[in-house]
Coordinates of C-alpha atoms in Angstrom, one line a residue:
M1 CA 0.3 -0.1 0.2
N2 CA 1.4 3.2 -0.9
F3 CA -0.1 6.1 1.0
E4 CA 2.2 8.3 -0.5
D5 CA 0.8 8.3 -4.0
P6 CA -2.4 10.2 -4.2
R7 CA -3.0 8.5 -7.1
F8 CA -2.7 4.9 -5.8
V9 CA -4.6 6.3 -3.0
A10 CA -7.3 7.2 -5.2
A11 CA -7.5 4.0 -7.5
A12 CA -7.4 1.8 -4.2
W13 CA -10.8 3.9 -3.1
A14 CA -12.3 3.1 -6.6
N15 CA -11.6 -0.4 -5.3
V16 CA -12.8 -0.5 -2.0
A17 CA -15.6 1.7 -2.2
E18 CA -18.5 1.3 -4.2
P19 CA -19.7 4.5 -6.3
G20 CA -21.8 7.0 -4.2
D21 CA -20.8 5.5 -0.7
V22 CA -21.3 8.3 1.2
W23 CA -19.6 6.8 4.1
A24 CA -16.4 6.7 2.0
G25 CA -17.0 10.1 0.8
A26 CA -17.3 11.3 4.5
L27 CA -14.2 9.7 6.0
R28 CA -11.6 11.0 3.2
E29 CA -13.3 14.0 3.5
Q30 CA -12.9 14.6 7.0
L31 CA -9.5 12.5 7.2
G32 CA -8.2 12.9 3.8
S33 CA -8.1 10.0 1.1
A34 CA -4.4 8.7 2.8
E35 CA -5.2 8.7 6.2
A36 CA -8.9 7.1 5.7
L37 CA -7.6 4.3 3.3
K38 CA -5.2 3.3 6.5
W39 CA -7.9 3.4 9.0
A40 CA -10.6 1.4 6.2
S41 CA -7.1 -1.8 5.3
D42 CA -6.1 -1.7 8.9
Q43 CA -7.7 -3.6 12.2
F44 CA -11.0 -1.9 13.0
V45 CA -10.7 1.0 15.8
P46 CA -12.8 3.2 16.9
L47 CA -12.4 6.5 14.9
P48 CA -12.1 9.7 17.1
E49 CA -15.3 11.8 18.1
N50 CA -15.1 14.9 16.0
V51 CA -15.3 12.6 13.1
E52 CA -19.2 12.7 12.1
A53 CA -20.9 10.3 10.0
P54 CA -22.9 11.1 6.6
G55 CA -25.9 11.6 8.6
G56 CA -24.3 13.7 11.2
Q57 CA -24.1 11.5 14.2
R58 CA -21.1 11.7 16.3
G59 CA -19.2 9.1 18.6
K60 CA -21.5 6.1 19.7
G61 CA -24.3 7.4 17.4
A62 CA -22.1 6.8 14.7
A63 CA -20.2 3.8 15.4
P64 CA -22.6 1.2 14.2
G65 CA -22.4 2.8 10.7
W66 CA -18.6 2.8 10.5
R67 CA -18.4 -0.4 11.8
A68 CA -20.8 -1.6 8.8
A69 CA -19.0 0.6 6.4
Y70 CA -15.5 -1.2 7.5
K71 CA -17.0 -4.6 7.4
R72 CA -18.6 -3.8 3.9
W73 CA -14.9 -2.3 2.5
Q74 CA -12.5 -5.1 4.2
P75 CA -13.2 -8.0 1.5
R76 CA -12.3 -5.8 -1.2
F77 CA -8.7 -5.0 0.3
Y78 CA -8.0 -9.0 -0.5
D79 CA -7.9 -8.3 -4.2
L80 CA -6.8 -4.8 -4.7
D81 CA -4.1 -4.5 -6.8
V82 CA -3.7 -0.8 -8.1
E83 CA -0.4 -1.6 -10.3
R84 CA -2.3 -4.4 -12.5
D85 CA -5.6 -1.9 -12.6
M86 CA -2.8 0.6 -13.8
E87 CA -1.1 -1.3 -16.4
Q88 CA -4.6 -2.4 -17.7
L89 CA -5.6 1.4 -18.0
Q90 CA -2.4 2.4 -20.0
K91 CA -3.0 -0.7 -22.3
L92 CA -6.5 0.7 -22.8
G93 CA -4.9 4.0 -23.8
G94 CA -6.5 5.7 -21.0
R95 CA -5.5 7.8 -17.7
L96 CA -6.5 8.6 -14.1
V97 CA -8.0 11.9 -13.3
I98 CA -8.2 12.9 -9.6
P99 CA -9.4 15.9 -7.5
G100 CA -6.7 18.7 -8.1
D101 CA -6.0 17.8 -11.7
D102 CA -6.5 20.5 -14.6
E103 CA -9.1 17.8 -15.8
W104 CA -11.2 17.2 -12.6
P105 CA -14.7 18.7 -12.8
D106 CA -14.9 21.1 -10.3
Q107 CA -18.6 21.1 -10.5
F108 CA -18.8 17.4 -8.9
A109 CA -18.3 19.6 -5.4
D110 CA -22.0 19.8 -5.7
L111 CA -22.3 15.9 -4.8
E112 CA -20.3 16.8 -1.8
F113 CA -19.9 13.4 0.5
R114 CA -20.7 11.4 -3.4
V115 CA -17.7 13.1 -5.1
P116 CA -16.1 9.9 -6.7
P117 CA -11.9 9.4 -5.7
A118 CA -11.2 9.2 -9.0
L119 CA -12.3 9.1 -12.6
W120 CA -10.7 6.7 -15.6
V121 CA -10.7 8.1 -18.4
L122 CA -10.3 6.6 -22.2
G123 CA -10.4 9.3 -24.7
R124 CA -8.1 12.4 -27.0
G125 CA -10.7 14.6 -25.6
R126 CA -9.7 16.4 -22.2
L127 CA -12.5 16.8 -19.5
T128 CA -14.5 20.1 -19.2
S129 CA -14.2 22.3 -16.6
N130 CA -16.7 24.5 -14.7
V131 CA -15.5 27.3 -16.8
E132 CA -16.9 25.8 -20.2
P133 CA -20.8 25.0 -20.6
S134 CA -22.0 21.6 -21.0
V135 CA -25.6 20.0 -21.1
S136 CA -26.8 16.3 -20.1
I137 CA -29.3 14.6 -22.6
V138 CA -30.4 11.4 -21.7
G139 CA -33.6 9.2 -22.3
A140 CA -35.6 6.3 -23.1
R141 CA -33.4 3.2 -24.5
S142 CA -36.5 1.8 -26.1
A143 CA -37.0 5.3 -28.1
T144 CA -39.0 6.6 -31.1
S145 CA -37.6 7.6 -34.3
Y146 CA -38.6 10.9 -33.8
G147 CA -36.8 10.9 -30.3
V148 CA -34.0 9.8 -31.7
R149 CA -33.9 12.5 -34.5
V150 CA -34.5 15.5 -32.1
S151 CA -32.1 14.6 -29.5
S152 CA -29.3 13.9 -32.2
E153 CA -30.6 17.3 -33.4
I154 CA -30.4 19.1 -30.2
A155 CA -26.8 17.5 -29.5
F156 CA -25.4 18.4 -32.8
D157 CA -26.5 22.2 -32.3
L158 CA -25.4 22.6 -29.1
A159 CA -22.1 21.0 -29.9
E160 CA -21.8 23.2 -33.0
A161 CA -22.2 26.2 -30.4
G162 CA -19.1 24.7 -28.3
I163 CA -21.1 23.0 -25.7
T164 CA -20.0 19.6 -24.4
V165 CA -22.8 17.0 -24.8
V166 CA -22.8 14.7 -22.0
S167 CA -24.4 11.5 -21.5
G168 CA -24.4 7.7 -20.3
G169 CA -23.8 5.7 -23.8
A170 CA -27.1 3.6 -23.9
Y171 CA -29.4 2.5 -26.6
G172 CA -31.8 4.9 -28.1
I173 CA -31.6 8.8 -26.4
D174 CA -28.3 8.4 -25.1
A175 CA -26.3 7.0 -28.2
A176 CA -28.5 9.8 -30.7
A177 CA -27.2 12.2 -28.3
H178 CA -23.6 11.0 -28.6
R179 CA -23.7 10.8 -32.5
G180 CA -25.1 14.4 -32.9
A181 CA -22.3 15.9 -30.9
L182 CA -19.9 13.8 -32.8
D183 CA -21.2 14.8 -36.3
A184 CA -21.2 18.3 -35.3
S185 CA -17.4 18.1 -34.4
T186 CA -16.4 16.3 -37.8
E187 CA -18.5 18.9 -39.6
K188 CA -16.8 21.9 -37.9
R189 CA -13.7 20.5 -38.6
R190 CA -14.2 19.6 -42.1
R191 CA -15.5 23.3 -42.5
L192 CA -12.3 24.5 -40.8
A193 CA -10.3 22.3 -43.1
K194 CA -11.4 23.8 -46.3
T195 CA -10.9 27.6 -45.3
G196 CA -7.2 26.5 -44.4
E197 CA -7.9 27.1 -40.4
G198 CA -6.9 24.7 -37.4
M199 CA -9.7 23.6 -35.0
V200 CA -8.9 24.5 -31.3
Q201 CA -10.9 23.0 -28.8
T202 CA -9.9 22.3 -25.4
H203 CA -13.3 20.6 -24.1
P204 CA -14.5 17.2 -25.5
S205 CA -17.4 17.4 -28.0
T206 CA -19.3 14.4 -25.8
V207 CA -18.4 12.4 -22.8
A208 CA -19.8 9.0 -21.9
V209 CA -20.4 8.4 -18.3
V210 CA -20.5 5.0 -18.6
C211 CA -21.3 2.5 -15.1
G212 CA -18.9 -0.6 -15.7
G213 CA -15.2 -0.1 -16.0
L214 CA -13.1 0.9 -19.2
A215 CA -12.9 -2.8 -20.2
N216 CA -16.2 -4.0 -20.1
L217 CA -17.9 -1.2 -21.8
Y218 CA -21.9 -1.5 -21.7
P219 CA -23.8 -2.1 -24.0
Q220 CA -21.4 -4.3 -26.4
G221 CA -23.7 -3.4 -29.5
N222 CA -22.4 0.3 -28.8
E223 CA -18.8 -0.6 -29.4
N224 CA -18.4 1.0 -32.8
L225 CA -20.0 4.1 -31.0
F226 CA -17.6 3.5 -28.0
R227 CA -14.7 3.6 -30.6
R228 CA -15.7 6.9 -31.9
I229 CA -16.2 8.9 -28.8
A230 CA -12.9 7.9 -27.9
E231 CA -11.2 8.6 -31.1
E232 CA -12.8 11.7 -32.1
N233 CA -12.5 14.1 -29.5
G234 CA -14.5 12.6 -27.0
V235 CA -13.9 11.0 -23.7
I236 CA -15.4 7.7 -22.0
V237 CA -15.6 8.2 -18.1
A238 CA -16.1 5.3 -15.5
E239 CA -15.7 5.6 -11.8
V240 CA -14.5 1.8 -11.3
P241 CA -11.5 0.4 -12.2
P242 CA -11.4 -1.3 -15.9
R243 CA -11.9 -4.6 -14.9
F244 CA -15.2 -3.8 -13.1
R245 CA -18.4 -5.1 -14.7
P246 CA -21.7 -3.1 -15.4
A247 CA -24.4 -3.6 -12.0
R248 CA -27.7 -2.0 -11.4
W249 CA -26.7 -0.4 -8.5
R250 CA -24.0 1.4 -10.5
F251 CA -26.5 2.5 -13.4
L252 CA -28.4 4.3 -10.9
E253 CA -25.2 6.0 -9.1
R254 CA -23.5 6.9 -12.2
N255 CA -26.7 9.3 -13.1
R256 CA -25.3 11.9 -10.3
L257 CA -22.3 12.7 -12.3
I258 CA -24.6 12.8 -15.3
A259 CA -26.8 15.7 -13.2
A260 CA -23.8 17.1 -11.4
W261 CA -21.5 17.4 -14.8
A262 CA -24.0 19.7 -16.7
D263 CA -25.3 23.3 -16.4
V264 CA -28.6 21.5 -17.7
T265 CA -30.1 18.3 -18.2
V266 CA -32.7 17.6 -20.9
V267 CA -34.7 14.6 -21.2
P268 CA -36.1 14.7 -24.5
E269 CA -38.2 11.6 -24.0
A270 CA -38.8 8.9 -21.5
G271 CA -41.6 6.9 -19.9
L272 CA -43.4 7.8 -16.6
R273 CA -41.9 5.4 -15.1
S274 CA -38.5 5.2 -16.9
G275 CA -35.2 4.6 -15.2
A276 CA -33.7 7.7 -17.5
L277 CA -36.1 10.4 -15.7
A278 CA -33.3 9.1 -12.7
P279 CA -30.6 12.2 -14.2
A280 CA -33.6 14.6 -14.0
N281 CA -34.5 13.5 -10.3
R282 CA -30.4 13.8 -9.4
A283 CA -30.2 17.4 -11.4
L284 CA -33.2 18.6 -9.2
E285 CA -31.3 17.6 -6.0

């Protein structure tokens, strides 16, 4: 365990705690990521009285919650191998972005204890910051042709105006949004090439926030879309190491990143009980 390297510590936390774990977030916030990891990896000892639980409890009132969190994290240390994860990331051509890096999205501060410890990133584009505008476009996977067309048109116009389009890489509305943004970026490059001008763009045309690791991109049917995003000034972002597989609870939690990332969240089409409305609810929060 290399507690002196902040990148190692961030990658370790991405292994140990599931996305959105508020107990992990509260511990990192109050002790610092390295000290929090030391506590979680060692034999259990009660935390100092001044360390608050996510709900504000202290001392004996917080003790059961901290003990449950400790027991939840402990099994993950048996399979922890950050060097393996980083080697796999390097083979994929990706990079690890952590809080404090130039690429780190400052708007994640809105997530409070649900801020991810790290982002595993693949793609030529650089992550957007709070200085650059972005819009999330999400919606039904089983979208109508009308919904797909409208989503693509909205994303095209936004990207044409220099605004990053954020979505989840799923079928239907998500895929249409990514394609629309990529098409606008391609069209802009062609137009500038004809006039002899170079294209200067510091932010990605589109960001796909996925629920599994970069080595297990889901859905597999969007493989060509993911490849295009990574190769054409877009980025694919995961908050778990590359080897992690998609899981239902990770789908739900990644919605908070999609909502927090953008200035505006748009749902062009979704059923009344659609899971695609979750990012909109997170945006309202």
